[in-house]
C-alpha positions as YAML, in Angstrom:
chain: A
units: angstrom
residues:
- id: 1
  name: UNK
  ca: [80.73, 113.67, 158.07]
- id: 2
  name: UNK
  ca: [80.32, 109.93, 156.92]
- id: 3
  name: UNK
  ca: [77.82, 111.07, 154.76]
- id: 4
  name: UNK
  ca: [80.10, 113.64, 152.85]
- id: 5
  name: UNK
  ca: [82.79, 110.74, 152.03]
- id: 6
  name: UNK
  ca: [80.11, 107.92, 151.59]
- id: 7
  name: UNK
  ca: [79.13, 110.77, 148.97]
- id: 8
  name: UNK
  ca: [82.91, 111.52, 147.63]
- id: 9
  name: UNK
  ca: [83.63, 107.73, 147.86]
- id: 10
  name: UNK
  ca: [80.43, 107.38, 145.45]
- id: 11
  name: UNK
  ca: [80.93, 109.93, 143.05]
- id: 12
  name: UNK
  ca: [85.15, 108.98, 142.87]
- id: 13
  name: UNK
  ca: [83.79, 105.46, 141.73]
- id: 14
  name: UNK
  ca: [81.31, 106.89, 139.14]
- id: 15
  name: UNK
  ca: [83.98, 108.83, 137.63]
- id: 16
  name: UNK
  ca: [86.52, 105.71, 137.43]
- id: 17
  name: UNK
  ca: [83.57, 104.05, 136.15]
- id: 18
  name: UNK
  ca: [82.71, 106.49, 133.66]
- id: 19
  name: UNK
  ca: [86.78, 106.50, 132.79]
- id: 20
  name: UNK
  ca: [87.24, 102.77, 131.79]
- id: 21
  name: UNK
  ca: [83.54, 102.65, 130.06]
- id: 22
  name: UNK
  ca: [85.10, 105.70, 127.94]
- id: 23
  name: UNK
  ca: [88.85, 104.35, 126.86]
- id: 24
  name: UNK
  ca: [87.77, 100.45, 126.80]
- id: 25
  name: UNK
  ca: [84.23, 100.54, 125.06]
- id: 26
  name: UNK
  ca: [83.17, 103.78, 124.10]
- id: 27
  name: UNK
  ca: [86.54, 105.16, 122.58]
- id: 28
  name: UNK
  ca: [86.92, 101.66, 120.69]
- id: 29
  name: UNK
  ca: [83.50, 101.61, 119.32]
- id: 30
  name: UNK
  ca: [84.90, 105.30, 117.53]
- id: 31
  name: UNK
  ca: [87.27, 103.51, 116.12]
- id: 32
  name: UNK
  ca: [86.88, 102.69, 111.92]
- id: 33
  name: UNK
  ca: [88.47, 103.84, 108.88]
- id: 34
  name: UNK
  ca: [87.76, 107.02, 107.60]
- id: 35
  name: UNK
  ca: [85.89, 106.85, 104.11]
- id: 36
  name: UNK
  ca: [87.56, 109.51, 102.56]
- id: 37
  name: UNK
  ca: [91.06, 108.13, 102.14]
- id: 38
  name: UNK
  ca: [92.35, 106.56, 99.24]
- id: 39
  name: UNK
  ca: [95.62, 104.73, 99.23]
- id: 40
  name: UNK
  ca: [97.79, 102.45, 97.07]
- id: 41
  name: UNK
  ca: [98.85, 98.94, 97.45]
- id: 42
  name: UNK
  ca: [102.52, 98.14, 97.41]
- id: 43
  name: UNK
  ca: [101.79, 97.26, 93.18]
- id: 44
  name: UNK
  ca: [100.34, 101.29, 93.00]
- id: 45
  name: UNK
  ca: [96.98, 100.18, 92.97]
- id: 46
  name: UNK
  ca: [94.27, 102.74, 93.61]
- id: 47
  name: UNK
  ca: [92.76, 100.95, 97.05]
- id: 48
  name: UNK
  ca: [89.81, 103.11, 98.43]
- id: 49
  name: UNK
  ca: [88.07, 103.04, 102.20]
- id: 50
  name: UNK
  ca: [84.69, 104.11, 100.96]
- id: 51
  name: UNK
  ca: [84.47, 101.19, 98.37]
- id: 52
  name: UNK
  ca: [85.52, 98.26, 100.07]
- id: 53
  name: UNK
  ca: [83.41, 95.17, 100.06]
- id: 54
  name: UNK
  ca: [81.97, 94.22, 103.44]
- id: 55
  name: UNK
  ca: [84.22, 91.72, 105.68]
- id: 56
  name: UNK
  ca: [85.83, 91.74, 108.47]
- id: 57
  name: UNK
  ca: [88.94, 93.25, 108.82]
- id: 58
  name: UNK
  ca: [92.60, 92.65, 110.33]
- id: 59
  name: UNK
  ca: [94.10, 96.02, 110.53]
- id: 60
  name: UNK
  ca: [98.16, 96.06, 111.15]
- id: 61
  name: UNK
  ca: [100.13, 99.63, 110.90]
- id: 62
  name: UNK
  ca: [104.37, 98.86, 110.21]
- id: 63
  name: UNK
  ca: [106.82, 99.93, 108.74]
- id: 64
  name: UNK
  ca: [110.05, 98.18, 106.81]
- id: 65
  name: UNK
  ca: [113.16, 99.01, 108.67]
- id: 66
  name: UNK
  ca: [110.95, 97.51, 111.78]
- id: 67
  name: UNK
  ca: [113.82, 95.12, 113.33]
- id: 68
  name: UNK
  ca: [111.47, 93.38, 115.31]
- id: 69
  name: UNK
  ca: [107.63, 93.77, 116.72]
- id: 70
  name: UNK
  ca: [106.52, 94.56, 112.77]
- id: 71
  name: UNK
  ca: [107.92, 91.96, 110.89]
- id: 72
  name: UNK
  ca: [106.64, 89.12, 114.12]
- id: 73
  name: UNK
  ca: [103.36, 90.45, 113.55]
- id: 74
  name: UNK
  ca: [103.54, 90.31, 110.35]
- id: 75
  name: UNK
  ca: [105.01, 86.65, 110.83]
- id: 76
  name: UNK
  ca: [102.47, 85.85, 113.17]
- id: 77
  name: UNK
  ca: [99.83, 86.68, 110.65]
- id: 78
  name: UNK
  ca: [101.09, 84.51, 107.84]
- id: 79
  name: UNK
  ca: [100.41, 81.83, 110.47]
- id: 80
  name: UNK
  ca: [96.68, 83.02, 111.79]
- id: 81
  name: UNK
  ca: [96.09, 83.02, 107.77]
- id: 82
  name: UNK
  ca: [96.96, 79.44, 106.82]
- id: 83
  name: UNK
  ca: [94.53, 78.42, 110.18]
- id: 84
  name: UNK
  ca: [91.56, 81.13, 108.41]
- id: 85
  name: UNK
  ca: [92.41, 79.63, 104.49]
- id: 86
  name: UNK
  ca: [91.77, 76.03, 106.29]
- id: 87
  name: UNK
  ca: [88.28, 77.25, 107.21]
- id: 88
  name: UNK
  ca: [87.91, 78.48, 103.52]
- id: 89
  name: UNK
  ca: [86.86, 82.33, 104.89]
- id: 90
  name: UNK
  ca: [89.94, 84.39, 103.92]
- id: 91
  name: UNK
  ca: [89.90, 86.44, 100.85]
- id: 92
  name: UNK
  ca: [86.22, 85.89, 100.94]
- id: 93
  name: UNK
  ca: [84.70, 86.70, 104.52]
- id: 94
  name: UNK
  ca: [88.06, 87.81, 106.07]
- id: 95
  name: UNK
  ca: [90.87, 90.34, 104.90]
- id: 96
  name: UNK
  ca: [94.05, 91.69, 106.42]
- id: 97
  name: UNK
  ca: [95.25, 95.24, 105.85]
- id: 98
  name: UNK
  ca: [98.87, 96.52, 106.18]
- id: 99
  name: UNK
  ca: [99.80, 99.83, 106.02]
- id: 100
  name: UNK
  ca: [103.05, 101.34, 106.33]
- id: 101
  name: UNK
  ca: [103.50, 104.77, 108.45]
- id: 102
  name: UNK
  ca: [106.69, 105.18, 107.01]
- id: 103
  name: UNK
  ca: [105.25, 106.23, 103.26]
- id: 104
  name: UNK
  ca: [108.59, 108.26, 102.95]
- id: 105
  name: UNK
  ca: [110.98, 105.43, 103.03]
- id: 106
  name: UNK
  ca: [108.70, 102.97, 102.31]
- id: 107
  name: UNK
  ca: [108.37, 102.87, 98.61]
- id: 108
  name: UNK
  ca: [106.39, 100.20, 96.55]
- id: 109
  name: UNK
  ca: [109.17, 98.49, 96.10]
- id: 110
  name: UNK
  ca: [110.19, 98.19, 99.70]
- id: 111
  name: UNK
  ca: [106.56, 97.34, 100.42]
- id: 112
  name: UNK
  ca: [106.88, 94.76, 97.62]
- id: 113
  name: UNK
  ca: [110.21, 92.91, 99.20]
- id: 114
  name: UNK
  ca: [108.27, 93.15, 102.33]
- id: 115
  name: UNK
  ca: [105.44, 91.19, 100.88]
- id: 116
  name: UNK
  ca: [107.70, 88.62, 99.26]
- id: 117
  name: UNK
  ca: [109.09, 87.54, 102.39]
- id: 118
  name: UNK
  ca: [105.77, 87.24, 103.74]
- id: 119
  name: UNK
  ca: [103.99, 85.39, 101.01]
- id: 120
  name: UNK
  ca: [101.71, 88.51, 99.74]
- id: 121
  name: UNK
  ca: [101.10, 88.11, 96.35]
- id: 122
  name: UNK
  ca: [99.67, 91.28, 94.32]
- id: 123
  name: UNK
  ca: [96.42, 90.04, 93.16]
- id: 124
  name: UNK
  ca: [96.14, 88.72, 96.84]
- id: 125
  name: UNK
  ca: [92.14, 88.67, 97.77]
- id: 126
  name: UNK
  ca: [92.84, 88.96, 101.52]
- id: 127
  name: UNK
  ca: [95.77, 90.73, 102.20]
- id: 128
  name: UNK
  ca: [96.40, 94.17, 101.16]
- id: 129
  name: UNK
  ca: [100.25, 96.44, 101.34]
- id: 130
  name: UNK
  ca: [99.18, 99.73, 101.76]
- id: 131
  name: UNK
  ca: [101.18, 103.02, 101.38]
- id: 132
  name: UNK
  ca: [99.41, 106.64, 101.48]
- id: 133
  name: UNK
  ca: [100.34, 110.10, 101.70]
- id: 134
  name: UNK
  ca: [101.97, 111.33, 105.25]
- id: 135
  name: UNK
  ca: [99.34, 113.47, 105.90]
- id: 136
  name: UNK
  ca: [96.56, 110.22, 104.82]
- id: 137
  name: UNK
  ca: [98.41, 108.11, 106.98]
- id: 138
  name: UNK
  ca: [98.19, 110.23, 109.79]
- id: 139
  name: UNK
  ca: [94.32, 110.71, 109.52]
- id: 140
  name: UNK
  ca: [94.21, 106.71, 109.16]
- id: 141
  name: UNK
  ca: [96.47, 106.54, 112.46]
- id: 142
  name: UNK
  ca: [94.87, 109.27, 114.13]
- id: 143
  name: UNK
  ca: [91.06, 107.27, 113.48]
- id: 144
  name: UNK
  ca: [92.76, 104.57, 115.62]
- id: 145
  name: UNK
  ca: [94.96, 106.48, 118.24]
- id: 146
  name: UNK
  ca: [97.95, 104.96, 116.80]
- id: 147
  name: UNK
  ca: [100.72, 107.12, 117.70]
- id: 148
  name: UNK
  ca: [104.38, 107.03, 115.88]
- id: 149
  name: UNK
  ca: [106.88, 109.29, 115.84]
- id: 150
  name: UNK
  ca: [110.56, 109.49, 114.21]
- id: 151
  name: UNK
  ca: [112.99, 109.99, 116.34]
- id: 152
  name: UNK
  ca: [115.37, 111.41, 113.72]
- id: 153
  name: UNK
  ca: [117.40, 107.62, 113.14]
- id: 154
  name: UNK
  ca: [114.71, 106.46, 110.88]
- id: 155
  name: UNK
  ca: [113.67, 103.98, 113.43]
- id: 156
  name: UNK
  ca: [109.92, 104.51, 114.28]
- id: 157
  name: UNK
  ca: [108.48, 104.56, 117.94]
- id: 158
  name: UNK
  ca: [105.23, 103.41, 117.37]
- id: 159
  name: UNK
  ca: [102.06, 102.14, 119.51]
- id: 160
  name: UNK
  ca: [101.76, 98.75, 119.13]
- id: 161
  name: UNK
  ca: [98.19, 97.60, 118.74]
- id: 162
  name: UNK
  ca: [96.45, 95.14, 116.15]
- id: 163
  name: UNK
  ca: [92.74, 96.19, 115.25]
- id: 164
  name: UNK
  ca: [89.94, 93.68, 114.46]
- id: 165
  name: UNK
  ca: [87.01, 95.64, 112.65]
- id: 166
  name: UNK
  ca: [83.63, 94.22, 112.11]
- id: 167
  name: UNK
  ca: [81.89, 94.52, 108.59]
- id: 168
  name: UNK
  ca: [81.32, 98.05, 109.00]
- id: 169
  name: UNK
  ca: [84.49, 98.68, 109.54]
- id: 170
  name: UNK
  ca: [84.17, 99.77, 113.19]
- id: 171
  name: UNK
  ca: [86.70, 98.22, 115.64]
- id: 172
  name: UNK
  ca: [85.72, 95.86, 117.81]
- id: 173
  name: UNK
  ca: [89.05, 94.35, 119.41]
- id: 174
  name: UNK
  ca: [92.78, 95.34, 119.71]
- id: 175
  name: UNK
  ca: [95.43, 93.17, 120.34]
- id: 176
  name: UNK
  ca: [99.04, 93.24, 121.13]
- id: 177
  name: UNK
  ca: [101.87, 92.95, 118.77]
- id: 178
  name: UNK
  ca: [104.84, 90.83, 118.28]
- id: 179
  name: UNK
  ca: [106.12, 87.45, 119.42]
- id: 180
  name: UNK
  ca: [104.38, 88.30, 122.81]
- id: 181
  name: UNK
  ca: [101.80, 90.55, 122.15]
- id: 182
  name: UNK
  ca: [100.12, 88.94, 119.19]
- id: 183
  name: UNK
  ca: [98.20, 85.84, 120.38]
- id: 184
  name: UNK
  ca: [97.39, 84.07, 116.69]
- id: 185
  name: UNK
  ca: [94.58, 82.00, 118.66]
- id: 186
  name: UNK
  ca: [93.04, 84.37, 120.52]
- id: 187
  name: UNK
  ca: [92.94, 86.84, 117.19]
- id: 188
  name: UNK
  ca: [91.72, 83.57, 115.17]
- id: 189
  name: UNK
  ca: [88.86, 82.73, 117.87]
- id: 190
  name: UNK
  ca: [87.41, 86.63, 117.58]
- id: 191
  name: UNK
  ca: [87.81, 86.53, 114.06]
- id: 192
  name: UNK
  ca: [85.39, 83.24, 113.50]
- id: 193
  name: UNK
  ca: [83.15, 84.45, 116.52]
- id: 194
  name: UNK
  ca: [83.00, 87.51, 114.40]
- id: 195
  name: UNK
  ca: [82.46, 86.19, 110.91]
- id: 196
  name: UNK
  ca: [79.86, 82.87, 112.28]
...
């Protein structure tokens, strides 16, 4: 008999085992950005997965009417880019990427007001508005497990996860988001340990 649950107790903890392993290391490592898509920044510039330049990558999914966890990440990472600019590797080594999941609403020139407040300029070299299709924006969502839905008010309910992706694109760390979520030192120190 204490062979049978010395044998159930085993196989229970292989299976919890095999559980985290999948959703913390395995699932992430699936993780990237689908080639395929094409989207435009918030200036309706053609801005295409499969031809970006290789860098490491600060991946943020918002959207305008946000009244609080998007526009403090957002925030948060006008603050983590003055600390990367001082180390002279954004633009060059080191890019951000926002895209809305509220293409609908969010027009270019909501996206543009949005960038204005944040200091995103529209030749920017490391920071990119983007806007897509619903059906792209799912797919782009979907790659990451992002989930958001519309309750019918406008107001989104939306994961709320930050994705760092290496050079090819593949994520390699999520973070929170918001004032509490979003740690800009903790996102800066995997960022160099990423890029060094």
């Amino acid at each position: 008999m204490k062979k049978l649950y010395w044998t159930l107790g085993s196989l229970f903890v292989l299976c919890v085992g095999a559980g985290i392993f999948y959703f913390s290391v395995y699932r992430q490592w699936q993780m990237e950005l689908p080639r395929n898509i094409t989207m435009e920044t918030a200036w309706g510039e053609e801005y295409r997965f499969g031809e970006m330049k290789p860098k490491v990558r600060l991946l943020e999914f918002v959207y305008t009417n946000c009244p609080d966890i998007c526009p403090n990440t957002t925030f948060k990472m006008t603050k983590l880019r003055q600390k990367l600019e001082k180390q002279h590797v954004f633009g060059n080594k080191v890019e951000f990427i926002t895209i809305t999941i509220d293409p609908k609403r969010d027009t270019r020139e909501k996206l543009q007001a949005y960038a204005k407040t944040f200091g995103i300029k529209q030749n920017d070299k490391g920071w990119v508005l983007l806007r897509g299709s619903e059906q792209d924006t799912k797919k782009v969502a979907d790659a990451f497990s992002f989930q958001y839905r519309d309750p019918g008010n406008g107001m989104l309910i939306h994961t709320t996860n930050t994705y760092l992706l290496n050079k090819n694109n593949r994520v390699i760390a999520q973070f929170g988001m918001g004032k509490k979520g979003f740690d800009t030192e903790e996102v800066y120190n995997a960022i160099m340990d990423e890029i060094q």
